[in-house]
mmCIF file of C-alpha atoms in Angstrom:
data_model
loop_
_atom_site.group_PDB
_atom_site.id
_atom_site.type_symbol
_atom_site.label_atom_id
_atom_site.label_comp_id
_atom_site.label_asym_id
_atom_site.label_seq_id
_atom_site.Cartn_x
_atom_site.Cartn_y
_atom_site.Cartn_z
ATOM 1 C CA MET A 1 -7.158 15.488 85.299
ATOM 2 C CA ARG A 2 -6.606 18.209 82.730
ATOM 3 C CA LYS A 3 -6.060 21.765 83.902
ATOM 4 C CA PRO A 4 -8.933 24.219 83.456
ATOM 5 C CA PHE A 5 -8.652 26.928 80.837
ATOM 6 C CA VAL A 6 -7.441 30.279 82.110
ATOM 7 C CA VAL A 7 -9.244 33.232 80.553
ATOM 8 C CA PRO A 8 -6.563 35.921 80.274
ATOM 9 C CA ARG A 9 -6.872 39.682 80.015
ATOM 10 C CA ILE A 10 -6.054 40.676 76.419
ATOM 11 C CA ALA A 11 -5.453 44.255 75.313
ATOM 12 C CA ALA A 12 -7.382 44.366 72.039
ATOM 13 C CA GLY A 13 -6.507 47.906 70.980
ATOM 14 C CA ASP A 14 -8.724 50.920 70.281
ATOM 15 C CA GLY A 15 -9.467 51.225 74.002
ATOM 16 C CA LEU A 16 -10.917 47.709 74.242
ATOM 17 C CA VAL A 17 -9.866 44.842 76.488
ATOM 18 C CA LEU A 18 -11.005 41.206 76.567
ATOM 19 C CA ARG A 19 -11.272 39.888 80.114
ATOM 20 C CA PRO A 20 -13.006 37.238 82.235
ATOM 21 C CA TRP A 21 -16.592 37.699 83.415
ATOM 22 C CA ARG A 22 -17.316 38.921 86.955
ATOM 23 C CA LEU A 23 -20.390 39.846 88.993
ATOM 24 C CA GLY A 24 -19.896 43.528 88.157
ATOM 25 C CA ASP A 25 -21.023 42.613 84.619
ATOM 26 C CA LEU A 26 -24.654 42.087 85.653
ATOM 27 C CA PRO A 27 -25.739 45.354 83.934
ATOM 28 C CA LEU A 28 -24.333 43.957 80.661
ATOM 29 C CA VAL A 29 -26.245 40.686 81.117
ATOM 30 C CA ARG A 30 -29.438 42.630 81.883
ATOM 31 C CA GLU A 31 -29.061 44.761 78.738
ATOM 32 C CA ALA A 32 -28.367 41.693 76.585
ATOM 33 C CA ALA A 33 -31.405 39.933 78.083
ATOM 34 C CA GLU A 34 -33.614 42.798 76.890
ATOM 35 C CA ASP A 35 -32.354 42.439 73.291
ATOM 36 C CA SER A 36 -34.753 40.741 70.883
ATOM 37 C CA TYR A 37 -32.054 38.504 69.328
ATOM 38 C CA ILE A 38 -29.211 37.816 71.791
ATOM 39 C CA PRO A 39 -31.211 35.469 74.090
ATOM 40 C CA LEU A 40 -32.346 33.437 71.053
ATOM 41 C CA VAL A 41 -28.801 32.472 70.065
ATOM 42 C CA THR A 42 -27.034 32.440 73.438
ATOM 43 C CA THR A 43 -27.639 31.354 77.015
ATOM 44 C CA VAL A 44 -28.355 34.932 78.133
ATOM 45 C CA PRO A 45 -31.461 34.641 80.343
ATOM 46 C CA SER A 46 -34.705 36.185 79.195
ATOM 47 C CA PRO A 47 -36.555 37.439 81.061
ATOM 48 C CA TYR A 48 -33.765 38.781 83.239
ATOM 49 C CA THR A 49 -33.725 38.349 87.001
ATOM 50 C CA HIS A 50 -30.827 39.023 89.345
ATOM 51 C CA ALA A 51 -30.581 35.296 90.141
ATOM 52 C CA GLU A 52 -30.570 34.351 86.450
ATOM 53 C CA GLY A 53 -27.899 36.983 85.742
ATOM 54 C CA VAL A 54 -25.689 35.593 88.509
ATOM 55 C CA ALA A 55 -26.248 32.059 87.154
ATOM 56 C CA PHE A 56 -25.279 33.228 83.636
ATOM 57 C CA ILE A 57 -21.965 34.633 84.913
ATOM 58 C CA ALA A 58 -21.331 31.433 86.903
ATOM 59 C CA ARG A 59 -21.863 29.425 83.683
ATOM 60 C CA GLN A 60 -19.175 31.504 81.965
ATOM 61 C CA GLU A 61 -16.720 30.673 84.750
ATOM 62 C CA ASP A 62 -17.728 27.000 84.570
ATOM 63 C CA ARG A 63 -17.033 26.908 80.832
ATOM 64 C CA ALA A 64 -13.376 27.714 81.444
ATOM 65 C CA LEU A 65 -13.115 25.378 84.434
ATOM 66 C CA SER A 66 -14.619 22.488 82.448
ATOM 67 C CA ARG A 67 -12.457 23.275 79.373
ATOM 68 C CA ALA A 68 -15.524 23.954 77.227
ATOM 69 C CA GLY A 69 -14.181 27.322 76.131
ATOM 70 C CA TYR A 70 -12.867 30.779 76.807
ATOM 71 C CA PRO A 71 -15.701 33.261 77.479
ATOM 72 C CA PHE A 72 -14.582 36.897 77.487
ATOM 73 C CA VAL A 73 -16.238 40.216 78.178
ATOM 74 C CA MET A 74 -15.355 42.899 75.652
ATOM 75 C CA ALA A 75 -14.883 45.934 77.910
ATOM 76 C CA GLU A 76 -13.751 49.524 77.723
ATOM 77 C CA GLU A 77 -10.153 49.735 78.856
ATOM 78 C CA ALA A 78 -10.888 53.005 80.653
ATOM 79 C CA GLY A 79 -13.620 52.388 83.190
ATOM 80 C CA ASP A 80 -13.839 48.643 82.431
ATOM 81 C CA ARG A 81 -17.538 48.787 81.434
ATOM 82 C CA GLY A 82 -18.680 45.593 79.699
ATOM 83 C CA LEU A 83 -19.854 46.100 76.116
ATOM 84 C CA GLY A 84 -20.391 42.554 74.868
ATOM 85 C CA GLN A 85 -19.200 38.977 74.901
ATOM 86 C CA ILE A 86 -16.800 37.080 72.702
ATOM 87 C CA GLY A 87 -15.916 33.448 73.161
ATOM 88 C CA LEU A 88 -13.569 30.846 71.784
ATOM 89 C CA TRP A 89 -14.897 27.276 71.820
ATOM 90 C CA PRO A 90 -12.253 24.640 70.983
ATOM 91 C CA ASP A 91 -13.355 21.542 69.090
ATOM 92 C CA ALA A 92 -13.438 18.523 71.386
ATOM 93 C CA THR A 93 -11.460 16.441 68.881
ATOM 94 C CA ASP A 94 -8.218 18.297 69.705
ATOM 95 C CA GLU A 95 -7.497 18.778 65.998
ATOM 96 C CA GLY A 96 -6.574 22.439 66.401
ATOM 97 C CA ARG A 97 -9.973 23.903 65.539
ATOM 98 C CA ALA A 98 -12.246 26.252 67.457
ATOM 99 C CA SER A 99 -15.356 28.283 66.802
ATOM 100 C CA VAL A 100 -15.789 31.911 67.731
ATOM 101 C CA GLY A 101 -18.981 33.723 68.666
ATOM 102 C CA TYR A 102 -19.772 37.217 69.863
ATOM 103 C CA TRP A 103 -22.494 39.699 70.663
ATOM 104 C CA VAL A 104 -22.476 43.401 71.450
ATOM 105 C CA ALA A 105 -24.982 45.163 73.722
ATOM 106 C CA GLY A 106 -27.314 47.524 71.880
ATOM 107 C CA SER A 107 -25.896 50.619 73.592
ATOM 108 C CA ALA A 108 -22.405 49.791 72.277
ATOM 109 C CA ARG A 109 -23.204 48.853 68.663
ATOM 110 C CA GLY A 110 -21.877 50.763 65.676
ATOM 111 C CA ARG A 111 -18.471 51.469 67.229
ATOM 112 C CA GLY A 112 -16.492 48.589 65.679
ATOM 113 C CA ILE A 113 -16.165 46.783 69.014
ATOM 114 C CA ALA A 114 -16.894 43.331 67.608
ATOM 115 C CA THR A 115 -14.300 43.764 64.855
ATOM 116 C CA VAL A 116 -11.588 44.809 67.323
ATOM 117 C CA GLY A 117 -12.510 41.987 69.709
ATOM 118 C CA LEU A 118 -12.635 39.402 66.923
ATOM 119 C CA ARG A 119 -9.203 40.415 65.598
ATOM 120 C CA ALA A 120 -7.746 40.191 69.100
ATOM 121 C CA ILE A 121 -9.208 36.788 69.962
ATOM 122 C CA ALA A 122 -8.212 35.393 66.555
ATOM 123 C CA SER A 123 -4.626 36.587 66.920
ATOM 124 C CA TRP A 124 -4.435 35.191 70.470
ATOM 125 C CA ALA A 125 -5.946 31.839 69.488
ATOM 126 C CA LEU A 126 -3.841 31.338 66.359
ATOM 127 C CA ARG A 127 -0.560 32.597 67.850
ATOM 128 C CA ASP A 128 -0.633 31.896 71.587
ATOM 129 C CA LEU A 129 -2.834 28.793 71.644
ATOM 130 C CA ALA A 130 -1.358 27.552 68.335
ATOM 131 C CA LEU A 131 -4.769 26.650 66.929
ATOM 132 C CA ALA A 132 -4.754 25.943 63.215
ATOM 133 C CA ARG A 133 -8.291 27.017 62.294
ATOM 134 C CA LEU A 134 -11.047 29.253 63.629
ATOM 135 C CA GLU A 135 -14.620 29.046 62.383
ATOM 136 C CA LEU A 136 -17.390 31.598 62.642
ATOM 137 C CA TYR A 137 -21.051 31.027 61.774
ATOM 138 C CA VAL A 138 -23.332 33.912 60.758
ATOM 139 C CA GLU A 139 -26.963 33.953 59.675
ATOM 140 C CA PRO A 140 -27.208 35.116 56.032
ATOM 141 C CA TRP A 141 -29.398 38.132 56.890
ATOM 142 C CA ASN A 142 -26.916 39.448 59.496
ATOM 143 C CA THR A 143 -25.049 41.969 57.362
ATOM 144 C CA ALA A 144 -23.338 43.649 60.332
ATOM 145 C CA SER A 145 -21.892 40.354 61.578
ATOM 146 C CA ARG A 146 -20.811 39.362 58.068
ATOM 147 C CA ARG A 147 -19.006 42.703 57.726
ATOM 148 C CA THR A 148 -17.411 42.211 61.165
ATOM 149 C CA ALA A 149 -16.058 38.793 60.167
ATOM 150 C CA GLU A 150 -14.592 40.110 56.917
ATOM 151 C CA GLN A 151 -13.054 43.207 58.545
ATOM 152 C CA ALA A 152 -11.427 40.938 61.152
ATOM 153 C CA GLY A 153 -9.721 38.882 58.419
ATOM 154 C CA PHE A 154 -12.109 35.926 58.275
ATOM 155 C CA ILE A 155 -12.693 34.415 54.844
ATOM 156 C CA TYR A 156 -16.152 33.414 53.596
ATOM 157 C CA GLU A 157 -16.231 29.699 52.794
ATOM 158 C CA GLY A 158 -19.838 28.834 52.087
ATOM 159 C CA HIS A 159 -23.525 28.607 52.861
ATOM 160 C CA LEU A 160 -24.578 25.760 55.167
ATOM 161 C CA ARG A 161 -28.237 24.875 54.815
ATOM 162 C CA SER A 162 -30.220 24.139 57.982
ATOM 163 C CA ARG A 163 -26.993 24.277 60.021
ATOM 164 C CA GLN A 164 -28.296 25.423 63.388
ATOM 165 C CA SER A 165 -31.414 25.546 65.506
ATOM 166 C CA VAL A 166 -32.358 29.080 66.552
ATOM 167 C CA ASN A 167 -35.370 29.361 68.837
ATOM 168 C CA GLY A 168 -36.547 25.903 67.724
ATOM 169 C CA GLU A 169 -36.260 26.674 64.000
ATOM 170 C CA ARG A 170 -33.582 25.304 61.649
ATOM 171 C CA ARG A 171 -31.570 28.156 60.143
ATOM 172 C CA ASP A 172 -29.015 28.446 57.386
ATOM 173 C CA MET A 173 -25.575 29.727 58.352
ATOM 174 C CA LEU A 174 -22.682 31.206 56.455
ATOM 175 C CA ILE A 175 -19.288 29.861 57.464
ATOM 176 C CA TYR A 176 -16.188 32.027 57.723
ATOM 177 C CA SER A 177 -12.735 30.899 58.763
ATOM 178 C CA ARG A 178 -9.347 32.205 59.702
ATOM 179 C CA ILE A 179 -6.226 30.043 59.719
ATOM 180 C CA THR A 180 -2.667 30.505 60.902
ATOM 181 C CA ALA A 181 -1.536 31.408 57.362
ATOM 182 C CA ASP A 182 -3.937 34.383 57.445
ATOM 183 C CA LEU A 183 -2.031 36.115 60.268
ATOM 184 C CA THR A 184 -0.312 39.368 59.361
ATOM 185 C CA ASP A 185 2.056 41.749 61.154
ATOM 186 C CA ALA A 186 -1.011 43.814 62.090
ATOM 187 C CA ASP A 187 -2.195 40.860 64.204
ATOM 188 C CA GLY A 188 0.549 41.477 66.746
#
């Protein structure tokens, strides 16, 4: 039997830390559940109930235990308040690829949190896990997420038509990537 993934605590910089989920993050899940978009593209429960919030956090723990991925909370280093989620989802083929996804709670948007978190998880994945390629998918209309990807060193590769189902509707996605050769001294 293969060992489960261990979700580490990663100092991301700018007062942000990436860490495992815990029950104290229920306020973050509740806020995300009230967002008009996050529940459409994630497993965040909507409508929110305490039981559904607890089940969501348990699913994050299960993802690491089952080797499906590394789900992190992006949290303030001081005070440890959860601000969003970022996850790394390795490709099952073991060819050194993984996808990355993230969301930021409405109350924490506009502070560059996703960019800092994305840089940190990319550096960790490419250096420490020795992955060769990270992929990120963004809907074409999502200018903020496109900007986040580019500011975190991801390179735009193309437009994928009808790539993903969102709320039962096929949607186009833009693909961005970051590879080991893209790492710089600023990546740690």
